[in-house]
Amino acid sequence: MSPRTMKPKAPAAPPPAAKRPRRRGQGTDRPVGRRADVIGKLTVAALVLAVWELSVRLWLPDYLPTPSGVAGAARPTLTSPEFSTALGETLGGVVLGLLIGCLAGTGLGLAVGRVAWLRHLTSPYVSGLYAMPMLAIVPMATIWLGYSGETRLAVIALSAFLPCVVSTGDGARNVPLQLSELAQMLRLPRPRVVVDVLLPATLPFVVAGVQVAVGRALVGAVAVEFLASLPGLGTFILTNARSFDQDAAFVAVLVLAVLGIAARTGTEAALRRLAPWHLHVNR
């Protein structure tokens, strides 16, 4: 075959281009920036407030709270002596009850998590009480302890005690085996094992239990004040709601929400400071 009759070969197809790695932010999984996240949340909040305001003005009764009414009642309510007294009563009971309940619950949780026979004996009662609404014991507590601050303190302490027992017990039971074996190899005495091994390993679970305890304690305090007519934010809310001062009542509700958020933020900050190696917990 002569060179003239030979057909030239078709050029080889170029090799497929290597797939470029997807940059961060491309595609549907693009993370939202901090600024966009803040703008989005503010937009949703503004939309909710606008719908709330318009709904009350156009269709709902006039005595219902509105964002503008709550904003106007915020300063007079927060600076009134009645609100200050109610806030002091509720905060005093919640702080003292949390202190008693969380300390006792954390101690029992450590023991329950590490001692098998104690866990088997107490788990049915702890689980049953934890699942029971605290509102159920308020009428009986008022009979046993009277219509006094002791009733509120007992309900708050019990409300904080149970989640701390459950959460701390789970953490103490699931301490990594390597840590326990290392403590045995080093022949650490039992107090050193508790302080240097058990407490650091269960600290995230302790914080999680405290976070749940704060919410339950606030609910328990307000419930007791509702049902037993004790001085506090619960009675303040109930009195103003019944007198159709809904805006002032809603201000007190917002204060309770802020207290819960502040307590959660504080416990997370304490976890970051005391155990920075557990930053991934509760995220």
PDB file of C-alpha atoms in Angstrom:
ATOM      1  CA  MET A   1       0.000   0.000   0.000  1.00  0.00           C
ATOM      2  CA  SER A   2       1.466   3.316  -1.101  1.00  0.00           C
ATOM      3  CA  PRO A   3       1.816   6.189   1.286  1.00  0.00           C
ATOM      4  CA  ARG A   4      -0.730   8.183  -0.744  1.00  0.00           C
ATOM      5  CA  THR A   5      -3.482   5.621  -0.249  1.00  0.00           C
ATOM      6  CA  MET A   6      -2.909   5.270   3.475  1.00  0.00           C
ATOM      7  CA  LYS A   7      -5.558   7.039   5.498  1.00  0.00           C
ATOM      8  CA  PRO A   8      -4.313   9.117   8.368  1.00  0.00           C
ATOM      9  CA  LYS A   9      -5.336   7.856  11.738  1.00  0.00           C
ATOM     10  CA  ALA A  10      -7.863   9.870  13.650  1.00  0.00           C
ATOM     11  CA  PRO A  11      -6.258  11.794  16.468  1.00  0.00           C
ATOM     12  CA  ALA A  12      -6.567  10.094  19.784  1.00  0.00           C
ATOM     13  CA  ALA A  13      -9.207  11.503  22.050  1.00  0.00           C
ATOM     14  CA  PRO A  14      -7.735  13.606  24.793  1.00  0.00           C
ATOM     15  CA  PRO A  15      -7.751  11.974  28.177  1.00  0.00           C
ATOM     16  CA  PRO A  16     -10.688  12.996  30.328  1.00  0.00           C
ATOM     17  CA  ALA A  17      -9.920  15.948  32.465  1.00  0.00           C
ATOM     18  CA  ALA A  18      -9.317  15.112  36.042  1.00  0.00           C
ATOM     19  CA  LYS A  19     -12.258  15.872  38.189  1.00  0.00           C
ATOM     20  CA  ARG A  20     -11.563  19.014  40.059  1.00  0.00           C
ATOM     21  CA  PRO A  21     -12.162  18.890  43.742  1.00  0.00           C
ATOM     22  CA  ARG A  22     -15.246  20.779  44.707  1.00  0.00           C
ATOM     23  CA  ARG A  23     -14.419  23.932  46.511  1.00  0.00           C
ATOM     24  CA  ARG A  24     -15.857  24.655  49.872  1.00  0.00           C
ATOM     25  CA  GLY A  25     -19.163  26.358  49.342  1.00  0.00           C
ATOM     26  CA  GLN A  26     -19.982  24.866  45.927  1.00  0.00           C
ATOM     27  CA  GLY A  27     -23.079  22.791  45.289  1.00  0.00           C
ATOM     28  CA  THR A  28     -26.116  22.379  47.446  1.00  0.00           C
ATOM     29  CA  ASP A  29     -24.152  21.869  50.669  1.00  0.00           C
ATOM     30  CA  ARG A  30     -22.758  25.377  50.683  1.00  0.00           C
ATOM     31  CA  PRO A  31     -22.409  26.525  54.274  1.00  0.00           C
ATOM     32  CA  VAL A  32     -24.151  29.712  55.217  1.00  0.00           C
ATOM     33  CA  GLY A  33     -21.865  32.573  56.213  1.00  0.00           C
ATOM     34  CA  ARG A  34     -22.153  34.209  59.599  1.00  0.00           C
ATOM     35  CA  ARG A  35     -23.517  37.434  58.167  1.00  0.00           C
ATOM     36  CA  ALA A  36     -26.085  35.646  56.007  1.00  0.00           C
ATOM     37  CA  ASP A  37     -27.091  33.505  58.968  1.00  0.00           C
ATOM     38  CA  VAL A  38     -27.725  36.563  61.152  1.00  0.00           C
ATOM     39  CA  ILE A  39     -29.647  38.318  58.372  1.00  0.00           C
ATOM     40  CA  GLY A  40     -31.782  35.224  57.786  1.00  0.00           C
ATOM     41  CA  LYS A  41     -32.651  34.858  61.469  1.00  0.00           C
ATOM     42  CA  LEU A  42     -33.502  38.537  61.798  1.00  0.00           C
ATOM     43  CA  THR A  43     -35.692  38.320  58.701  1.00  0.00           C
ATOM     44  CA  VAL A  44     -37.616  35.359  60.117  1.00  0.00           C
ATOM     45  CA  ALA A  45     -38.048  37.141  63.451  1.00  0.00           C
ATOM     46  CA  ALA A  46     -39.310  40.299  61.734  1.00  0.00           C
ATOM     47  CA  LEU A  47     -41.749  38.270  59.642  1.00  0.00           C
ATOM     48  CA  VAL A  48     -43.117  36.455  62.705  1.00  0.00           C
ATOM     49  CA  LEU A  49     -43.546  39.719  64.616  1.00  0.00           C
ATOM     50  CA  ALA A  50     -45.273  41.375  61.654  1.00  0.00           C
ATOM     51  CA  VAL A  51     -47.707  38.481  61.228  1.00  0.00           C
ATOM     52  CA  TRP A  52     -48.382  38.472  64.982  1.00  0.00           C
ATOM     53  CA  GLU A  53     -49.047  42.234  65.071  1.00  0.00           C
ATOM     54  CA  LEU A  54     -51.299  42.230  62.016  1.00  0.00           C
ATOM     55  CA  SER A  55     -53.236  39.158  63.147  1.00  0.00           C
ATOM     56  CA  VAL A  56     -54.150  40.730  66.468  1.00  0.00           C
ATOM     57  CA  ARG A  57     -55.054  44.079  64.903  1.00  0.00           C
ATOM     58  CA  LEU A  58     -57.182  42.617  62.112  1.00  0.00           C
ATOM     59  CA  TRP A  59     -58.830  39.443  63.404  1.00  0.00           C
ATOM     60  CA  LEU A  60     -58.047  38.645  67.065  1.00  0.00           C
ATOM     61  CA  PRO A  61     -59.359  40.278  70.257  1.00  0.00           C
ATOM     62  CA  ASP A  62     -57.772  43.563  71.276  1.00  0.00           C
ATOM     63  CA  TYR A  63     -56.745  42.353  74.749  1.00  0.00           C
ATOM     64  CA  LEU A  64     -54.246  39.855  73.347  1.00  0.00           C
ATOM     65  CA  PRO A  65     -50.582  40.901  73.558  1.00  0.00           C
ATOM     66  CA  THR A  66     -48.885  42.401  70.531  1.00  0.00           C
ATOM     67  CA  PRO A  67     -45.188  43.030  69.837  1.00  0.00           C
ATOM     68  CA  SER A  68     -45.725  46.788  69.999  1.00  0.00           C
ATOM     69  CA  GLY A  69     -47.680  46.477  73.242  1.00  0.00           C
ATOM     70  CA  VAL A  70     -45.053  44.206  74.824  1.00  0.00           C
ATOM     71  CA  ALA A  71     -42.289  46.607  73.789  1.00  0.00           C
ATOM     72  CA  GLY A  72     -44.203  49.520  75.310  1.00  0.00           C
ATOM     73  CA  ALA A  73     -44.859  47.627  78.560  1.00  0.00           C
ATOM     74  CA  ALA A  74     -41.313  46.308  78.934  1.00  0.00           C
ATOM     75  CA  ARG A  75     -39.752  49.253  80.742  1.00  0.00           C
ATOM     76  CA  PRO A  76     -42.645  49.969  83.170  1.00  0.00           C
ATOM     77  CA  THR A  77     -42.913  46.287  83.999  1.00  0.00           C
ATOM     78  CA  LEU A  78     -39.202  45.630  84.488  1.00  0.00           C
ATOM     79  CA  THR A  79     -38.790  48.687  86.722  1.00  0.00           C
ATOM     80  CA  SER A  80     -41.875  48.098  88.855  1.00  0.00           C
ATOM     81  CA  PRO A  81     -41.407  47.024  92.501  1.00  0.00           C
ATOM     82  CA  GLU A  82     -43.910  44.188  92.066  1.00  0.00           C
ATOM     83  CA  PHE A  83     -41.884  42.639  89.251  1.00  0.00           C
ATOM     84  CA  SER A  84     -38.596  43.034  91.130  1.00  0.00           C
ATOM     85  CA  THR A  85     -40.032  41.297  94.183  1.00  0.00           C
ATOM     86  CA  ALA A  86     -41.501  38.474  92.092  1.00  0.00           C
ATOM     87  CA  LEU A  87     -38.247  37.989  90.195  1.00  0.00           C
ATOM     88  CA  GLY A  88     -36.245  37.864  93.415  1.00  0.00           C
ATOM     89  CA  GLU A  89     -38.562  35.259  94.942  1.00  0.00           C
ATOM     90  CA  THR A  90     -38.405  32.992  91.885  1.00  0.00           C
ATOM     91  CA  LEU A  91     -34.663  33.369  91.312  1.00  0.00           C
ATOM     92  CA  GLY A  92     -33.862  32.748  94.968  1.00  0.00           C
ATOM     93  CA  GLY A  93     -35.848  29.517  95.008  1.00  0.00           C
ATOM     94  CA  VAL A  94     -34.481  28.344  91.651  1.00  0.00           C
ATOM     95  CA  VAL A  95     -30.822  28.984  92.530  1.00  0.00           C
ATOM     96  CA  LEU A  96     -31.047  27.279  95.920  1.00  0.00           C
ATOM     97  CA  GLY A  97     -33.101  24.385  94.567  1.00  0.00           C
ATOM     98  CA  LEU A  98     -30.691  23.870  91.659  1.00  0.00           C
ATOM     99  CA  LEU A  99     -27.733  23.887  94.020  1.00  0.00           C
ATOM    100  CA  ILE A 100     -29.277  21.230  96.246  1.00  0.00           C
ATOM    101  CA  GLY A 101     -30.728  19.093  93.464  1.00  0.00           C
ATOM    102  CA  CYS A 102     -27.724  19.184  91.115  1.00  0.00           C
ATOM    103  CA  LEU A 103     -25.153  18.422  93.809  1.00  0.00           C
ATOM    104  CA  ALA A 104     -27.185  15.542  95.228  1.00  0.00           C
ATOM    105  CA  GLY A 105     -28.120  14.241  91.778  1.00  0.00           C
ATOM    106  CA  THR A 106     -24.563  14.359  90.467  1.00  0.00           C
ATOM    107  CA  GLY A 107     -23.237  12.512  93.522  1.00  0.00           C
ATOM    108  CA  LEU A 108     -25.870   9.803  93.292  1.00  0.00           C
ATOM    109  CA  GLY A 109     -25.407   9.584  89.516  1.00  0.00           C
ATOM    110  CA  LEU A 110     -21.680   8.876  89.923  1.00  0.00           C
ATOM    111  CA  ALA A 111     -22.445   6.163  92.446  1.00  0.00           C
ATOM    112  CA  VAL A 112     -25.237   4.649  90.369  1.00  0.00           C
ATOM    113  CA  GLY A 113     -23.096   4.614  87.245  1.00  0.00           C
ATOM    114  CA  ARG A 114     -20.167   2.811  88.870  1.00  0.00           C
ATOM    115  CA  VAL A 115     -21.892   0.458  91.346  1.00  0.00           C
ATOM    116  CA  ALA A 116     -23.939  -2.162  89.519  1.00  0.00           C
ATOM    117  CA  TRP A 117     -26.051  -3.370  92.441  1.00  0.00           C
ATOM    118  CA  LEU A 118     -26.985   0.194  93.389  1.00  0.00           C
ATOM    119  CA  ARG A 119     -27.992   0.888  89.786  1.00  0.00           C
ATOM    120  CA  HIS A 120     -30.250  -2.178  89.699  1.00  0.00           C
ATOM    121  CA  LEU A 121     -31.909  -1.186  92.962  1.00  0.00           C
ATOM    122  CA  THR A 122     -32.563   2.456  92.122  1.00  0.00           C
ATOM    123  CA  SER A 123     -33.139   2.499  88.360  1.00  0.00           C
ATOM    124  CA  PRO A 124     -36.894   1.644  88.476  1.00  0.00           C
ATOM    125  CA  TYR A 125     -37.609   4.429  90.962  1.00  0.00           C
ATOM    126  CA  VAL A 126     -35.411   7.024  89.267  1.00  0.00           C
ATOM    127  CA  SER A 127     -36.880   6.236  85.847  1.00  0.00           C
ATOM    128  CA  GLY A 128     -40.437   6.353  87.169  1.00  0.00           C
ATOM    129  CA  LEU A 129     -39.982   9.659  88.965  1.00  0.00           C
ATOM    130  CA  TYR A 130     -38.156  11.152  85.975  1.00  0.00           C
ATOM    131  CA  ALA A 131     -41.051  10.305  83.670  1.00  0.00           C
ATOM    132  CA  MET A 132     -43.651  11.659  86.104  1.00  0.00           C
ATOM    133  CA  PRO A 133     -44.743  15.295  85.634  1.00  0.00           C
ATOM    134  CA  MET A 134     -43.725  17.386  88.628  1.00  0.00           C
ATOM    135  CA  LEU A 135     -47.123  19.084  88.542  1.00  0.00           C
ATOM    136  CA  ALA A 136     -48.612  15.885  89.964  1.00  0.00           C
ATOM    137  CA  ILE A 137     -46.853  16.273  93.313  1.00  0.00           C
ATOM    138  CA  VAL A 138     -47.541  19.980  93.828  1.00  0.00           C
ATOM    139  CA  PRO A 139     -50.974  19.519  95.505  1.00  0.00           C
ATOM    140  CA  MET A 140     -49.550  16.892  97.860  1.00  0.00           C
ATOM    141  CA  ALA A 141     -46.462  18.996  98.559  1.00  0.00           C
ATOM    142  CA  THR A 142     -48.645  21.908  99.608  1.00  0.00           C
ATOM    143  CA  ILE A 143     -50.381  19.617 102.116  1.00  0.00           C
ATOM    144  CA  TRP A 144     -47.115  18.210 103.461  1.00  0.00           C
ATOM    145  CA  LEU A 145     -45.109  21.454 103.585  1.00  0.00           C
ATOM    146  CA  GLY A 146     -47.809  24.111 103.477  1.00  0.00           C
ATOM    147  CA  TYR A 147     -48.227  27.076 101.176  1.00  0.00           C
ATOM    148  CA  SER A 148     -44.706  28.320 101.749  1.00  0.00           C
ATOM    149  CA  GLY A 149     -41.358  28.689 100.074  1.00  0.00           C
ATOM    150  CA  GLU A 150     -40.392  25.234 101.319  1.00  0.00           C
ATOM    151  CA  THR A 151     -42.857  23.684  98.889  1.00  0.00           C
ATOM    152  CA  ARG A 152     -41.323  25.561  95.980  1.00  0.00           C
ATOM    153  CA  LEU A 153     -37.823  24.621  97.101  1.00  0.00           C
ATOM    154  CA  ALA A 154     -38.711  20.926  97.405  1.00  0.00           C
ATOM    155  CA  VAL A 155     -40.306  20.789  93.941  1.00  0.00           C
ATOM    156  CA  ILE A 156     -37.396  22.651  92.345  1.00  0.00           C
ATOM    157  CA  ALA A 157     -34.788  20.452  94.044  1.00  0.00           C
ATOM    158  CA  LEU A 158     -36.555  17.280  92.965  1.00  0.00           C
ATOM    159  CA  SER A 159     -36.983  18.612  89.421  1.00  0.00           C
ATOM    160  CA  ALA A 160     -33.232  19.286  89.226  1.00  0.00           C
ATOM    161  CA  PHE A 161     -32.202  16.112  91.046  1.00  0.00           C
ATOM    162  CA  LEU A 162     -33.653  13.578  88.623  1.00  0.00           C
ATOM    163  CA  PRO A 163     -32.078  14.698  85.302  1.00  0.00           C
ATOM    164  CA  CYS A 164     -28.697  15.019  87.009  1.00  0.00           C
ATOM    165  CA  VAL A 165     -28.945  11.454  88.311  1.00  0.00           C
ATOM    166  CA  VAL A 166     -29.929  10.067  84.907  1.00  0.00           C
ATOM    167  CA  SER A 167     -27.377  11.982  82.829  1.00  0.00           C
ATOM    168  CA  THR A 168     -24.453  11.613  85.224  1.00  0.00           C
ATOM    169  CA  GLY A 169     -25.222   7.928  85.705  1.00  0.00           C
ATOM    170  CA  ASP A 170     -25.073   7.365  81.943  1.00  0.00           C
ATOM    171  CA  GLY A 171     -21.739   9.160  81.765  1.00  0.00           C
ATOM    172  CA  ALA A 172     -20.207   7.310  84.697  1.00  0.00           C
ATOM    173  CA  ARG A 173     -21.329   3.965  83.305  1.00  0.00           C
ATOM    174  CA  ASN A 174     -19.730   4.694  79.917  1.00  0.00           C
ATOM    175  CA  VAL A 175     -16.292   5.833  81.058  1.00  0.00           C
ATOM    176  CA  PRO A 176     -13.742   4.536  78.476  1.00  0.00           C
ATOM    177  CA  LEU A 177     -12.272   1.210  79.495  1.00  0.00           C
ATOM    178  CA  GLN A 178      -8.749   2.439  78.725  1.00  0.00           C
ATOM    179  CA  LEU A 179      -9.014   5.072  81.446  1.00  0.00           C
ATOM    180  CA  SER A 180     -10.147   2.539  84.031  1.00  0.00           C
ATOM    181  CA  GLU A 181      -7.336   0.138  83.097  1.00  0.00           C
ATOM    182  CA  LEU A 182      -4.797   2.965  83.252  1.00  0.00           C
ATOM    183  CA  ALA A 183      -5.980   3.915  86.735  1.00  0.00           C
ATOM    184  CA  GLN A 184      -5.564   0.284  87.825  1.00  0.00           C
ATOM    185  CA  MET A 185      -2.080   0.068  86.319  1.00  0.00           C
ATOM    186  CA  LEU A 186      -1.038   3.229  88.149  1.00  0.00           C
ATOM    187  CA  ARG A 187      -2.669   1.922  91.341  1.00  0.00           C
ATOM    188  CA  LEU A 188      -4.441   5.172  91.978  1.00  0.00           C
ATOM    189  CA  PRO A 189      -6.411   5.336  95.224  1.00  0.00           C
ATOM    190  CA  ARG A 190     -10.159   5.571  94.899  1.00  0.00           C
ATOM    191  CA  PRO A 191     -10.385   9.315  95.691  1.00  0.00           C
ATOM    192  CA  ARG A 192      -7.817  10.035  92.941  1.00  0.00           C
ATOM    193  CA  VAL A 193      -9.737   7.841  90.511  1.00  0.00           C
ATOM    194  CA  VAL A 194     -12.902   9.824  91.183  1.00  0.00           C
ATOM    195  CA  VAL A 195     -11.209  13.233  90.896  1.00  0.00           C
ATOM    196  CA  ASP A 196      -8.731  12.557  88.071  1.00  0.00           C
ATOM    197  CA  VAL A 197     -10.588   9.980  85.955  1.00  0.00           C
ATOM    198  CA  LEU A 198     -14.284   9.719  86.709  1.00  0.00           C
ATOM    199  CA  LEU A 199     -15.204  13.398  87.026  1.00  0.00           C
ATOM    200  CA  PRO A 200     -13.339  14.628  83.893  1.00  0.00           C
ATOM    201  CA  ALA A 201     -14.763  11.777  81.816  1.00  0.00           C
ATOM    202  CA  THR A 202     -18.346  12.423  82.937  1.00  0.00           C
ATOM    203  CA  LEU A 203     -18.181  16.227  82.943  1.00  0.00           C
ATOM    204  CA  PRO A 204     -20.066  16.647  79.627  1.00  0.00           C
ATOM    205  CA  PHE A 205     -22.857  14.441  80.958  1.00  0.00           C
ATOM    206  CA  VAL A 206     -22.958  16.449  84.182  1.00  0.00           C
ATOM    207  CA  VAL A 207     -23.301  19.672  82.182  1.00  0.00           C
ATOM    208  CA  ALA A 208     -26.034  18.110  80.031  1.00  0.00           C
ATOM    209  CA  GLY A 209     -27.911  17.094  83.174  1.00  0.00           C
ATOM    210  CA  VAL A 210     -27.606  20.602  84.616  1.00  0.00           C
ATOM    211  CA  GLN A 211     -28.929  22.111  81.388  1.00  0.00           C
ATOM    212  CA  VAL A 212     -32.027  19.926  81.566  1.00  0.00           C
ATOM    213  CA  ALA A 213     -32.328  20.608  85.291  1.00  0.00           C
ATOM    214  CA  VAL A 214     -32.435  24.377  84.760  1.00  0.00           C
ATOM    215  CA  GLY A 215     -35.413  24.138  82.430  1.00  0.00           C
ATOM    216  CA  ARG A 216     -37.271  21.727  84.685  1.00  0.00           C
ATOM    217  CA  ALA A 217     -36.509  23.882  87.735  1.00  0.00           C
ATOM    218  CA  LEU A 218     -37.973  27.006  86.113  1.00  0.00           C
ATOM    219  CA  VAL A 219     -41.072  25.075  85.089  1.00  0.00           C
ATOM    220  CA  GLY A 220     -41.418  23.614  88.574  1.00  0.00           C
ATOM    221  CA  ALA A 221     -41.045  27.016  90.254  1.00  0.00           C
ATOM    222  CA  VAL A 222     -43.680  28.671  88.052  1.00  0.00           C
ATOM    223  CA  ALA A 223     -46.028  25.699  88.455  1.00  0.00           C
ATOM    224  CA  VAL A 224     -45.833  25.852  92.244  1.00  0.00           C
ATOM    225  CA  GLU A 225     -46.431  29.595  92.175  1.00  0.00           C
ATOM    226  CA  PHE A 226     -49.451  29.079  89.904  1.00  0.00           C
ATOM    227  CA  LEU A 227     -51.047  26.378  92.028  1.00  0.00           C
ATOM    228  CA  ALA A 228     -50.018  27.492  95.523  1.00  0.00           C
ATOM    229  CA  SER A 229     -50.311  31.260  94.929  1.00  0.00           C
ATOM    230  CA  LEU A 230     -46.780  31.839  96.165  1.00  0.00           C
ATOM    231  CA  PRO A 231     -45.095  35.168  95.413  1.00  0.00           C
ATOM    232  CA  GLY A 232     -42.998  34.938  92.259  1.00  0.00           C
ATOM    233  CA  LEU A 233     -43.049  35.294  88.509  1.00  0.00           C
ATOM    234  CA  GLY A 234     -45.729  32.638  88.160  1.00  0.00           C
ATOM    235  CA  THR A 235     -48.165  34.580  90.337  1.00  0.00           C
ATOM    236  CA  PHE A 236     -47.146  37.820  88.603  1.00  0.00           C
ATOM    237  CA  ILE A 237     -47.978  36.326  85.198  1.00  0.00           C
ATOM    238  CA  LEU A 238     -51.255  34.845  86.405  1.00  0.00           C
ATOM    239  CA  THR A 239     -52.402  38.056  88.108  1.00  0.00           C
ATOM    240  CA  ASN A 240     -51.670  40.278  85.121  1.00  0.00           C
ATOM    241  CA  ALA A 241     -53.189  37.807  82.663  1.00  0.00           C
ATOM    242  CA  ARG A 242     -56.406  37.645  84.659  1.00  0.00           C
ATOM    243  CA  SER A 243     -56.573  41.441  84.856  1.00  0.00           C
ATOM    244  CA  PHE A 244     -56.198  41.619  81.041  1.00  0.00           C
ATOM    245  CA  ASP A 245     -52.754  43.222  81.269  1.00  0.00           C
ATOM    246  CA  GLN A 246     -51.468  40.687  78.783  1.00  0.00           C
ATOM    247  CA  ASP A 247     -48.480  42.756  77.705  1.00  0.00           C
ATOM    248  CA  ALA A 248     -47.004  42.878  81.213  1.00  0.00           C
ATOM    249  CA  ALA A 249     -47.632  39.156  81.647  1.00  0.00           C
ATOM    250  CA  PHE A 250     -45.836  38.435  78.373  1.00  0.00           C
ATOM    251  CA  VAL A 251     -42.852  40.521  79.497  1.00  0.00           C
ATOM    252  CA  ALA A 252     -42.491  38.193  82.487  1.00  0.00           C
ATOM    253  CA  VAL A 253     -42.740  35.167  80.180  1.00  0.00           C
ATOM    254  CA  LEU A 254     -39.924  36.583  78.047  1.00  0.00           C
ATOM    255  CA  VAL A 255     -37.831  37.096  81.179  1.00  0.00           C
ATOM    256  CA  LEU A 256     -38.239  33.410  82.007  1.00  0.00           C
ATOM    257  CA  ALA A 257     -37.117  32.502  78.490  1.00  0.00           C
ATOM    258  CA  VAL A 258     -34.067  34.767  78.789  1.00  0.00           C
ATOM    259  CA  LEU A 259     -33.167  33.157  82.120  1.00  0.00           C
ATOM    260  CA  GLY A 260     -33.263  29.709  80.536  1.00  0.00           C
ATOM    261  CA  ILE A 261     -31.125  30.793  77.588  1.00  0.00           C
ATOM    262  CA  ALA A 262     -28.624  32.512  79.881  1.00  0.00           C
ATOM    263  CA  ALA A 263     -28.315  29.420  82.058  1.00  0.00           C
ATOM    264  CA  ARG A 264     -27.699  27.181  79.054  1.00  0.00           C
ATOM    265  CA  THR A 265     -25.121  29.565  77.637  1.00  0.00           C
ATOM    266  CA  GLY A 266     -23.387  29.748  81.006  1.00  0.00           C
ATOM    267  CA  THR A 267     -23.133  25.969  81.385  1.00  0.00           C
ATOM    268  CA  GLU A 268     -21.730  25.640  77.858  1.00  0.00           C
ATOM    269  CA  ALA A 269     -19.151  28.338  78.603  1.00  0.00           C
ATOM    270  CA  ALA A 270     -18.183  26.514  81.790  1.00  0.00           C
ATOM    271  CA  LEU A 271     -17.739  23.295  79.816  1.00  0.00           C
ATOM    272  CA  ARG A 272     -15.456  25.051  77.321  1.00  0.00           C
ATOM    273  CA  ARG A 273     -13.349  26.423  80.145  1.00  0.00           C
ATOM    274  CA  LEU A 274     -13.184  23.336  82.350  1.00  0.00           C
ATOM    275  CA  ALA A 275     -13.030  20.648  79.641  1.00  0.00           C
ATOM    276  CA  PRO A 276     -11.993  22.102  76.267  1.00  0.00           C
ATOM    277  CA  TRP A 277     -11.360  18.583  74.952  1.00  0.00           C
ATOM    278  CA  HIS A 278     -15.119  18.012  75.051  1.00  0.00           C
ATOM    279  CA  LEU A 279     -16.082  20.938  72.796  1.00  0.00           C
ATOM    280  CA  HIS A 280     -17.802  18.537  70.401  1.00  0.00           C
ATOM    281  CA  VAL A 281     -20.293  17.517  73.056  1.00  0.00           C
ATOM    282  CA  ASN A 282     -23.776  19.118  72.963  1.00  0.00           C
ATOM    283  CA  ARG A 283     -23.209  20.684  69.545  1.00  0.00           C
TER     284      ARG A 283
END
